[in-house]
A tleap script that builds the chain and sets N, CA, C and O, in Angstrom:
source leaprc.protein.ff14SB
mol = sequence {
  NMET PRO ARG THR TYR ALA GLN ALA VAL LEU
  GLU THR ALA LEU GLU PRO TRP LEU LYS SER
  LEU HIE GLN ILE ASN ARG HIE LEU HIE GLU
  ALA ASN LEU THR ALA MET LEU ASP ASP ALA
  THR LEU PRO LEU THR ALA LYS LYS GLN GLN
  LEU LEU PRO PHE LEU GLY ASP ALA PRO ILE
  ALA VAL VAL ASN LEU VAL TYR THR LEU ALA
  GLY ALA GLY HIE ILE HIE LEU LEU ASP LYS
  VAL ILE ALA GLU LEU GLU GLN GLY VAL GLU
  ARG VAL GLY ARG GLY CVAL
}
set mol.1.N position { 150.877 -118.733 65.085 }
set mol.1.CA position { 151.985 -119.438 64.482 }
set mol.1.C position { 151.568 -120.193 63.220 }
set mol.1.O position { 152.308 -120.151 62.238 }
set mol.2.N position { 150.412 -120.889 63.193 }
set mol.2.CA position { 150.023 -121.573 61.958 }
set mol.2.C position { 149.886 -120.600 60.786 }
set mol.2.O position { 150.180 -120.949 59.643 }
set mol.3.N position { 149.442 -119.391 61.078 }
set mol.3.CA position { 149.270 -118.380 60.036 }
set mol.3.C position { 150.602 -118.073 59.358 }
set mol.3.O position { 150.657 -117.894 58.141 }
set mol.4.N position { 151.673 -118.013 60.146 }
set mol.4.CA position { 152.999 -117.737 59.602 }
set mol.4.C position { 153.411 -118.821 58.620 }
set mol.4.O position { 153.941 -118.537 57.546 }
set mol.5.N position { 153.161 -120.075 59.006 }
set mol.5.CA position { 153.501 -121.184 58.119 }
set mol.5.C position { 152.638 -121.161 56.856 }
set mol.5.O position { 153.130 -121.384 55.750 }
set mol.6.N position { 151.360 -120.889 57.036 }
set mol.6.CA position { 150.454 -120.833 55.890 }
set mol.6.C position { 150.875 -119.725 54.930 }
set mol.6.O position { 150.854 -119.911 53.713 }
set mol.7.N position { 151.255 -118.579 55.476 }
set mol.7.CA position { 151.694 -117.483 54.628 }
set mol.7.C position { 152.966 -117.861 53.878 }
set mol.7.O position { 153.102 -117.545 52.696 }
set mol.8.N position { 153.886 -118.523 54.540 }
set mol.8.CA position { 155.128 -118.947 53.884 }
set mol.8.C position { 154.841 -119.915 52.738 }
set mol.8.O position { 155.452 -119.829 51.673 }
set mol.9.N position { 153.909 -120.834 52.966 }
set mol.9.CA position { 153.545 -121.785 51.917 }
set mol.9.C position { 152.932 -121.050 50.732 }
set mol.9.O position { 153.301 -121.300 49.585 }
set mol.10.N position { 151.994 -120.143 51.007 }
set mol.10.CA position { 151.358 -119.395 49.920 }
set mol.10.C position { 152.363 -118.557 49.149 }
set mol.10.O position { 152.336 -118.530 47.919 }
set mol.11.N position { 153.244 -117.876 49.859 }
set mol.11.CA position { 154.249 -117.053 49.186 }
set mol.11.C position { 155.141 -117.904 48.291 }
set mol.11.O position { 155.449 -117.520 47.163 }
set mol.12.N position { 155.551 -119.052 48.796 }
set mol.12.CA position { 156.405 -119.948 48.025 }
set mol.12.C position { 155.671 -120.492 46.801 }
set mol.12.O position { 156.231 -120.558 45.707 }
set mol.13.N position { 154.424 -120.876 46.998 }
set mol.13.CA position { 153.631 -121.435 45.897 }
set mol.13.C position { 153.317 -120.385 44.836 }
set mol.13.O position { 153.312 -120.679 43.640 }
set mol.14.N position { 153.060 -119.175 45.281 }
set mol.14.CA position { 152.654 -118.127 44.336 }
set mol.14.C position { 153.819 -117.359 43.726 }
set mol.14.O position { 153.634 -116.632 42.749 }
set mol.15.N position { 154.996 -117.505 44.278 }
set mol.15.CA position { 156.147 -116.744 43.777 }
set mol.15.C position { 156.372 -116.912 42.269 }
set mol.15.O position { 156.508 -115.911 41.566 }
set mol.16.N position { 156.416 -118.156 41.746 }
set mol.16.CA position { 156.622 -118.282 40.298 }
set mol.16.C position { 155.459 -117.706 39.487 }
set mol.16.O position { 155.661 -117.142 38.411 }
set mol.17.N position { 154.250 -117.854 40.009 }
set mol.17.CA position { 153.076 -117.274 39.339 }
set mol.17.C position { 153.200 -115.763 39.262 }
set mol.17.O position { 153.087 -115.172 38.189 }
set mol.18.N position { 153.433 -115.146 40.412 }
set mol.18.CA position { 153.485 -113.687 40.448 }
set mol.18.C position { 154.640 -113.138 39.621 }
set mol.18.O position { 154.481 -112.142 38.915 }
set mol.19.N position { 155.789 -113.775 39.706 }
set mol.19.CA position { 156.945 -113.323 38.917 }
set mol.19.C position { 156.602 -113.359 37.425 }
set mol.19.O position { 156.827 -112.385 36.706 }
set mol.20.N position { 156.060 -114.482 36.971 }
set mol.20.CA position { 155.707 -114.619 35.555 }
set mol.20.C position { 154.597 -113.662 35.147 }
set mol.20.O position { 154.682 -113.018 34.101 }
set mol.21.N position { 153.566 -113.568 35.963 }
set mol.21.CA position { 152.451 -112.674 35.626 }
set mol.21.C position { 152.892 -111.220 35.568 }
set mol.21.O position { 152.463 -110.475 34.686 }
set mol.22.N position { 153.741 -110.811 36.497 }
set mol.22.CA position { 154.256 -109.433 36.465 }
set mol.22.C position { 155.058 -109.184 35.184 }
set mol.22.O position { 154.893 -108.147 34.543 }
set mol.23.N position { 155.917 -110.124 34.814 }
set mol.23.CA position { 156.732 -109.957 33.607 }
set mol.23.C position { 155.861 -109.895 32.359 }
set mol.23.O position { 156.045 -109.025 31.509 }
set mol.24.N position { 154.919 -110.813 32.253 }
set mol.24.CA position { 154.029 -110.828 31.094 }
set mol.24.C position { 153.221 -109.549 31.030 }
set mol.24.O position { 153.099 -108.939 29.968 }
set mol.25.N position { 152.670 -109.142 32.155 }
set mol.25.CA position { 151.848 -107.936 32.209 }
set mol.25.C position { 152.657 -106.702 31.802 }
set mol.25.O position { 152.174 -105.855 31.050 }
set mol.26.N position { 153.884 -106.611 32.301 }
set mol.26.CA position { 154.745 -105.471 31.954 }
set mol.26.C position { 154.999 -105.438 30.447 }
set mol.26.O position { 154.907 -104.383 29.820 }
set mol.27.N position { 155.316 -106.595 29.873 }
set mol.27.CA position { 155.576 -106.652 28.431 }
set mol.27.C position { 154.332 -106.275 27.626 }
set mol.27.O position { 154.429 -105.560 26.629 }
set mol.28.N position { 153.178 -106.749 28.054 }
set mol.28.CA position { 151.944 -106.428 27.335 }
set mol.28.C position { 151.662 -104.932 27.359 }
set mol.28.O position { 151.242 -104.356 26.355 }
set mol.29.N position { 151.895 -104.305 28.510 }
set mol.29.CA position { 151.673 -102.860 28.607 }
set mol.29.C position { 152.696 -102.097 27.769 }
set mol.29.O position { 152.352 -101.134 27.084 }
set mol.30.N position { 153.953 -102.532 27.827 }
set mol.30.CA position { 155.003 -101.860 27.044 }
set mol.30.C position { 154.739 -101.961 25.550 }
set mol.30.O position { 155.036 -101.032 24.800 }
set mol.31.N position { 154.184 -103.084 25.115 }
set mol.31.CA position { 153.898 -103.299 23.700 }
set mol.31.C position { 152.509 -102.798 23.304 }
set mol.31.O position { 152.117 -102.917 22.143 }
set mol.32.N position { 151.773 -102.246 24.249 }
set mol.32.CA position { 150.423 -101.730 24.000 }
set mol.32.C position { 149.521 -102.777 23.330 }
set mol.32.O position { 148.842 -102.484 22.346 }
set mol.33.N position { 149.525 -103.987 23.872 }
set mol.33.CA position { 148.742 -105.073 23.280 }
set mol.33.C position { 147.425 -105.356 23.988 }
set mol.33.O position { 146.638 -106.179 23.523 }
set mol.34.N position { 147.181 -104.693 25.092 }
set mol.34.CA position { 145.993 -105.015 25.881 }
set mol.34.C position { 144.700 -104.871 25.081 }
set mol.34.O position { 143.867 -105.777 25.088 }
set mol.35.N position { 144.527 -103.760 24.402 }
set mol.35.CA position { 143.286 -103.541 23.649 }
set mol.35.C position { 143.125 -104.576 22.537 }
set mol.35.O position { 142.026 -105.084 22.313 }
set mol.36.N position { 144.206 -104.887 21.848 }
set mol.36.CA position { 144.140 -105.869 20.769 }
set mol.36.C position { 143.780 -107.246 21.319 }
set mol.36.O position { 142.974 -107.963 20.726 }
set mol.37.N position { 144.379 -107.617 22.457 }
set mol.37.CA position { 144.105 -108.929 23.040 }
set mol.37.C position { 142.708 -109.017 23.645 }
set mol.37.O position { 142.190 -110.115 23.849 }
set mol.38.N position { 142.102 -107.883 23.929 }
set mol.38.CA position { 140.722 -107.864 24.430 }
set mol.38.C position { 139.689 -107.865 23.300 }
set mol.38.O position { 138.490 -107.974 23.557 }
set mol.39.N position { 140.142 -107.744 22.074 }
set mol.39.CA position { 139.252 -107.693 20.918 }
set mol.39.C position { 138.574 -109.044 20.709 }
set mol.39.O position { 139.232 -110.038 20.406 }
set mol.40.N position { 137.267 -109.068 20.872 }
set mol.40.CA position { 136.501 -110.319 20.761 }
set mol.40.C position { 136.463 -110.852 19.341 }
set mol.40.O position { 136.181 -112.033 19.140 }
set mol.41.N position { 136.737 -110.021 18.359 }
set mol.41.CA position { 136.683 -110.478 16.966 }
set mol.41.C position { 137.987 -111.137 16.516 }
set mol.41.O position { 138.019 -111.782 15.468 }
set mol.42.N position { 139.052 -110.984 17.285 }
set mol.42.CA position { 140.339 -111.583 16.939 }
set mol.42.C position { 140.380 -113.029 17.430 }
set mol.42.O position { 140.141 -113.279 18.611 }
set mol.43.N position { 140.677 -113.976 16.556 }
set mol.43.CA position { 140.705 -115.386 16.967 }
set mol.43.C position { 141.793 -115.650 18.019 }
set mol.43.O position { 142.816 -114.966 18.061 }
set mol.44.N position { 141.548 -116.642 18.851 }
set mol.44.CA position { 142.494 -116.986 19.901 }
set mol.44.C position { 143.854 -117.370 19.320 }
set mol.44.O position { 144.887 -117.064 19.915 }
set mol.45.N position { 143.866 -118.024 18.185 }
set mol.45.CA position { 145.160 -118.407 17.588 }
set mol.45.C position { 146.006 -117.180 17.276 }
set mol.45.O position { 147.223 -117.209 17.459 }
set mol.46.N position { 145.388 -116.117 16.813 }
set mol.46.CA position { 146.115 -114.874 16.531 }
set mol.46.C position { 146.592 -114.229 17.832 }
set mol.46.O position { 147.689 -113.673 17.889 }
set mol.47.N position { 145.764 -114.307 18.875 }
set mol.47.CA position { 146.149 -113.750 20.177 }
set mol.47.C position { 147.328 -114.524 20.750 }
set mol.47.O position { 148.247 -113.934 21.319 }
set mol.48.N position { 147.302 -115.846 20.598 }
set mol.48.CA position { 148.398 -116.671 21.098 }
set mol.48.C position { 149.707 -116.319 20.393 }
set mol.48.O position { 150.763 -116.286 21.025 }
set mol.49.N position { 149.643 -116.059 19.102 }
set mol.49.CA position { 150.840 -115.662 18.355 }
set mol.49.C position { 151.417 -114.358 18.901 }
set mol.49.O position { 152.634 -114.208 18.999 }
set mol.50.N position { 150.553 -113.428 19.251 }
set mol.50.CA position { 151.004 -112.157 19.813 }
set mol.50.C position { 151.583 -112.335 21.214 }
set mol.50.O position { 152.527 -111.644 21.596 }
set mol.51.N position { 151.012 -113.265 21.973 }
set mol.51.CA position { 151.442 -113.492 23.352 }
set mol.51.C position { 152.736 -114.295 23.459 }
set mol.51.O position { 153.527 -114.083 24.378 }
set mol.52.N position { 152.948 -115.203 22.534 }
set mol.52.CA position { 154.051 -116.152 22.616 }
set mol.52.C position { 155.410 -115.531 22.966 }
set mol.52.O position { 156.113 -116.076 23.817 }
set mol.53.N position { 155.803 -114.422 22.347 }
set mol.53.CA position { 157.126 -113.860 22.680 }
set mol.53.C position { 157.245 -113.368 24.129 }
set mol.53.O position { 158.356 -113.194 24.631 }
set mol.54.N position { 156.134 -113.148 24.788 }
set mol.54.CA position { 156.150 -112.586 26.140 }
set mol.54.C position { 156.019 -113.639 27.235 }
set mol.54.O position { 156.141 -113.318 28.417 }
set mol.55.N position { 155.776 -114.878 26.861 }
set mol.55.CA position { 155.515 -115.912 27.850 }
set mol.55.C position { 156.784 -116.509 28.444 }
set mol.55.O position { 156.761 -117.036 29.557 }
set mol.56.N position { 157.886 -116.430 27.715 }
set mol.56.CA position { 159.170 -116.898 28.233 }
set mol.56.C position { 159.092 -118.287 28.824 }
set mol.56.O position { 158.577 -119.214 28.199 }
set mol.57.N position { 159.610 -118.425 30.041 }
set mol.57.CA position { 159.611 -119.728 30.716 }
set mol.57.C position { 158.532 -119.802 31.793 }
set mol.57.O position { 158.684 -120.488 32.804 }
set mol.58.N position { 157.448 -119.085 31.552 }
set mol.58.CA position { 156.336 -119.091 32.513 }
set mol.58.C position { 155.801 -120.508 32.678 }
set mol.58.O position { 155.743 -121.271 31.714 }
set mol.59.N position { 155.407 -120.862 33.909 }
set mol.59.CA position { 154.787 -122.181 34.127 }
set mol.59.C position { 153.561 -122.346 33.226 }
set mol.59.O position { 152.860 -121.377 32.934 }
set mol.60.N position { 153.316 -123.569 32.796 }
set mol.60.CA position { 152.214 -123.841 31.873 }
set mol.60.C position { 150.872 -123.374 32.433 }
set mol.60.O position { 150.008 -122.937 31.673 }
set mol.61.N position { 150.690 -123.459 33.727 }
set mol.61.CA position { 149.426 -122.993 34.327 }
set mol.61.C position { 149.269 -121.482 34.159 }
set mol.61.O position { 148.156 -120.994 33.963 }
set mol.62.N position { 150.367 -120.746 34.235 }
set mol.62.CA position { 150.329 -119.293 34.025 }
set mol.62.C position { 149.999 -119.012 32.560 }
set mol.62.O position { 149.165 -118.157 32.261 }
set mol.63.N position { 150.648 -119.725 31.658 }
set mol.63.CA position { 150.379 -119.567 30.223 }
set mol.63.C position { 148.903 -119.832 29.946 }
set mol.63.O position { 148.261 -119.082 29.211 }
set mol.64.N position { 148.371 -120.896 30.534 }
set mol.64.CA position { 146.953 -121.217 30.327 }
set mol.64.C position { 146.036 -120.122 30.862 }
set mol.64.O position { 145.022 -119.800 30.243 }
set mol.65.N position { 146.390 -119.550 32.008 }
set mol.65.CA position { 145.588 -118.446 32.544 }
set mol.65.C position { 145.600 -117.258 31.590 }
set mol.65.O position { 144.554 -116.673 31.309 }
set mol.66.N position { 146.771 -116.904 31.098 }
set mol.66.CA position { 146.896 -115.768 30.174 }
set mol.66.C position { 146.107 -116.050 28.890 }
set mol.66.O position { 145.411 -115.170 28.385 }
set mol.67.N position { 146.214 -117.262 28.368 }
set mol.67.CA position { 145.434 -117.616 27.179 }
set mol.67.C position { 143.935 -117.557 27.462 }
set mol.67.O position { 143.162 -117.112 26.613 }
set mol.68.N position { 143.526 -117.995 28.630 }
set mol.68.CA position { 142.110 -117.950 28.996 }
set mol.68.C position { 141.609 -116.511 29.068 }
set mol.68.O position { 140.537 -116.190 28.555 }
set mol.69.N position { 142.394 -115.652 29.709 }
set mol.69.CA position { 142.010 -114.238 29.788 }
set mol.69.C position { 141.930 -113.613 28.400 }
set mol.69.O position { 140.982 -112.891 28.092 }
set mol.70.N position { 142.921 -113.890 27.570 }
set mol.70.CA position { 142.927 -113.327 26.216 }
set mol.70.C position { 141.759 -113.875 25.401 }
set mol.70.O position { 141.085 -113.126 24.694 }
set mol.71.N position { 141.525 -115.172 25.500 }
set mol.71.CA position { 140.436 -115.780 24.748 }
set mol.71.C position { 139.077 -115.224 25.113 }
set mol.71.O position { 138.188 -115.124 24.268 }
set mol.72.N position { 138.918 -114.862 26.382 }
set mol.72.CA position { 137.647 -114.303 26.853 }
set mol.72.C position { 137.570 -112.793 26.639 }
set mol.72.O position { 136.548 -112.174 26.938 }
set mol.73.N position { 138.652 -112.198 26.121 }
set mol.73.CA position { 138.677 -110.742 25.956 }
set mol.73.C position { 138.828 -110.020 27.276 }
set mol.73.O position { 138.343 -108.901 27.443 }
set mol.74.N position { 139.510 -110.672 28.228 }
set mol.74.CA position { 139.652 -110.115 29.568 }
set mol.74.C position { 141.106 -109.897 29.981 }
set mol.74.O position { 141.404 -109.855 31.174 }
set mol.75.N position { 142.006 -109.759 29.028 }
set mol.75.CA position { 143.413 -109.575 29.384 }
set mol.75.C position { 143.601 -108.294 30.201 }
set mol.75.O position { 144.566 -108.166 30.954 }
set mol.76.N position { 142.680 -107.361 30.046 }
set mol.76.CA position { 142.757 -106.119 30.827 }
set mol.76.C position { 142.607 -106.381 32.330 }
set mol.76.O position { 142.942 -105.524 33.149 }
set mol.77.N position { 142.107 -107.558 32.685 }
set mol.77.CA position { 141.939 -107.911 34.096 }
set mol.77.C position { 143.224 -108.452 34.734 }
set mol.77.O position { 143.252 -108.707 35.938 }
set mol.78.N position { 144.270 -108.627 33.952 }
set mol.78.CA position { 145.498 -109.210 34.478 }
set mol.78.C position { 146.051 -108.407 35.645 }
set mol.78.O position { 146.508 -108.989 36.629 }
set mol.79.N position { 146.021 -107.083 35.556 }
set mol.79.CA position { 146.461 -106.237 36.680 }
set mol.79.C position { 145.700 -106.593 37.951 }
set mol.79.O position { 146.289 -106.725 39.024 }
set mol.80.N position { 144.401 -106.745 37.820 }
set mol.80.CA position { 143.556 -107.026 38.986 }
set mol.80.C position { 143.757 -108.452 39.501 }
set mol.80.O position { 143.696 -108.685 40.708 }
set mol.81.N position { 143.991 -109.390 38.613 }
set mol.81.CA position { 144.260 -110.766 39.033 }
set mol.81.C position { 145.542 -110.803 39.868 }
set mol.81.O position { 145.596 -111.447 40.915 }
set mol.82.N position { 146.567 -110.105 39.389 }
set mol.82.CA position { 147.834 -110.030 40.130 }
set mol.82.C position { 147.608 -109.400 41.497 }
set mol.82.O position { 148.097 -109.905 42.508 }
set mol.83.N position { 146.875 -108.310 41.526 }
set mol.83.CA position { 146.606 -107.622 42.795 }
set mol.83.C position { 145.845 -108.531 43.763 }
set mol.83.O position { 146.142 -108.553 44.958 }
set mol.84.N position { 144.872 -109.274 43.254 }
set mol.84.CA position { 144.104 -110.187 44.109 }
set mol.84.C position { 144.990 -111.287 44.685 }
set mol.84.O position { 144.858 -111.637 45.858 }
set mol.85.N position { 145.885 -111.831 43.876 }
set mol.85.CA position { 146.806 -112.852 44.375 }
set mol.85.C position { 147.699 -112.289 45.476 }
set mol.85.O position { 147.904 -112.928 46.508 }
set mol.86.N position { 148.225 -111.097 45.250 }
set mol.86.CA position { 149.091 -110.468 46.254 }
set mol.86.C position { 148.317 -110.147 47.525 }
set mol.86.O position { 148.827 -110.331 48.630 }
set mol.87.N position { 147.104 -109.676 47.372 }
set mol.87.CA position { 146.287 -109.358 48.544 }
set mol.87.C position { 145.908 -110.615 49.311 }
set mol.87.O position { 145.792 -110.583 50.536 }
set mol.88.N position { 145.713 -111.726 48.598 }
set mol.88.CA position { 145.391 -112.982 49.259 }
set mol.88.C position { 146.496 -113.424 50.196 }
set mol.88.O position { 146.231 -113.879 51.309 }
set mol.89.N position { 147.725 -113.291 49.749 }
set mol.89.CA position { 148.873 -113.642 50.593 }
set mol.89.C position { 148.925 -112.700 51.793 }
set mol.89.O position { 149.166 -113.141 52.917 }
set mol.90.N position { 148.705 -111.424 51.564 }
set mol.90.CA position { 148.728 -110.442 52.660 }
set mol.90.C position { 147.606 -110.729 53.668 }
set mol.90.O position { 147.819 -110.617 54.875 }
set mol.91.N position { 146.420 -111.094 53.183 }
set mol.91.CA position { 145.288 -111.386 54.076 }
set mol.91.C position { 145.605 -112.558 54.991 }
set mol.91.O position { 145.257 -112.541 56.172 }
set mol.92.N position { 146.264 -113.576 54.448 }
set mol.92.CA position { 146.644 -114.716 55.280 }
set mol.92.C position { 147.607 -114.240 56.355 }
set mol.92.O position { 147.506 -114.660 57.508 }
set mol.93.N position { 148.535 -113.372 55.993 }
set mol.93.CA position { 149.487 -112.858 56.963 }
set mol.93.C position { 148.831 -112.042 58.076 }
set mol.93.O position { 149.308 -112.011 59.210 }
set mol.94.N position { 147.737 -111.391 57.729 }
set mol.94.CA position { 147.017 -110.574 58.729 }
set mol.94.C position { 145.966 -111.390 59.466 }
set mol.94.O position { 145.379 -110.925 60.443 }
set mol.95.N position { 145.733 -112.609 58.992 }
set mol.95.CA position { 144.733 -113.451 59.654 }
set mol.95.C position { 143.323 -113.119 59.279 }
set mol.95.O position { 142.397 -113.411 60.037 }
set mol.96.N position { 143.128 -112.513 58.122 }
set mol.96.CA position { 141.793 -112.135 57.681 }
set mol.96.C position { 141.134 -113.299 56.993 }
set mol.96.O position { 139.993 -113.185 56.544 }
savepdb mol mol.pdb
quit
């Protein structure tokens, strides 16, 4: 029973994160910006300008994560970050 409550809390807490991350990720793929945002020679300010139209009303913590990934040249990891978050919620549900 505690696992059920814990899973509900995690799902509720992560819902805005996952919704925003999925939307941002979809837009980045549709605009083919992943390679450009992973370019280590491009300044973060230029990357932020490219990202800004896709951030919408994402929570500031999500925006900061996306900026951190882009700044490190790791925006290509966004798919995997999303998958890990989703798997974390599932693991709690399974009691792993």
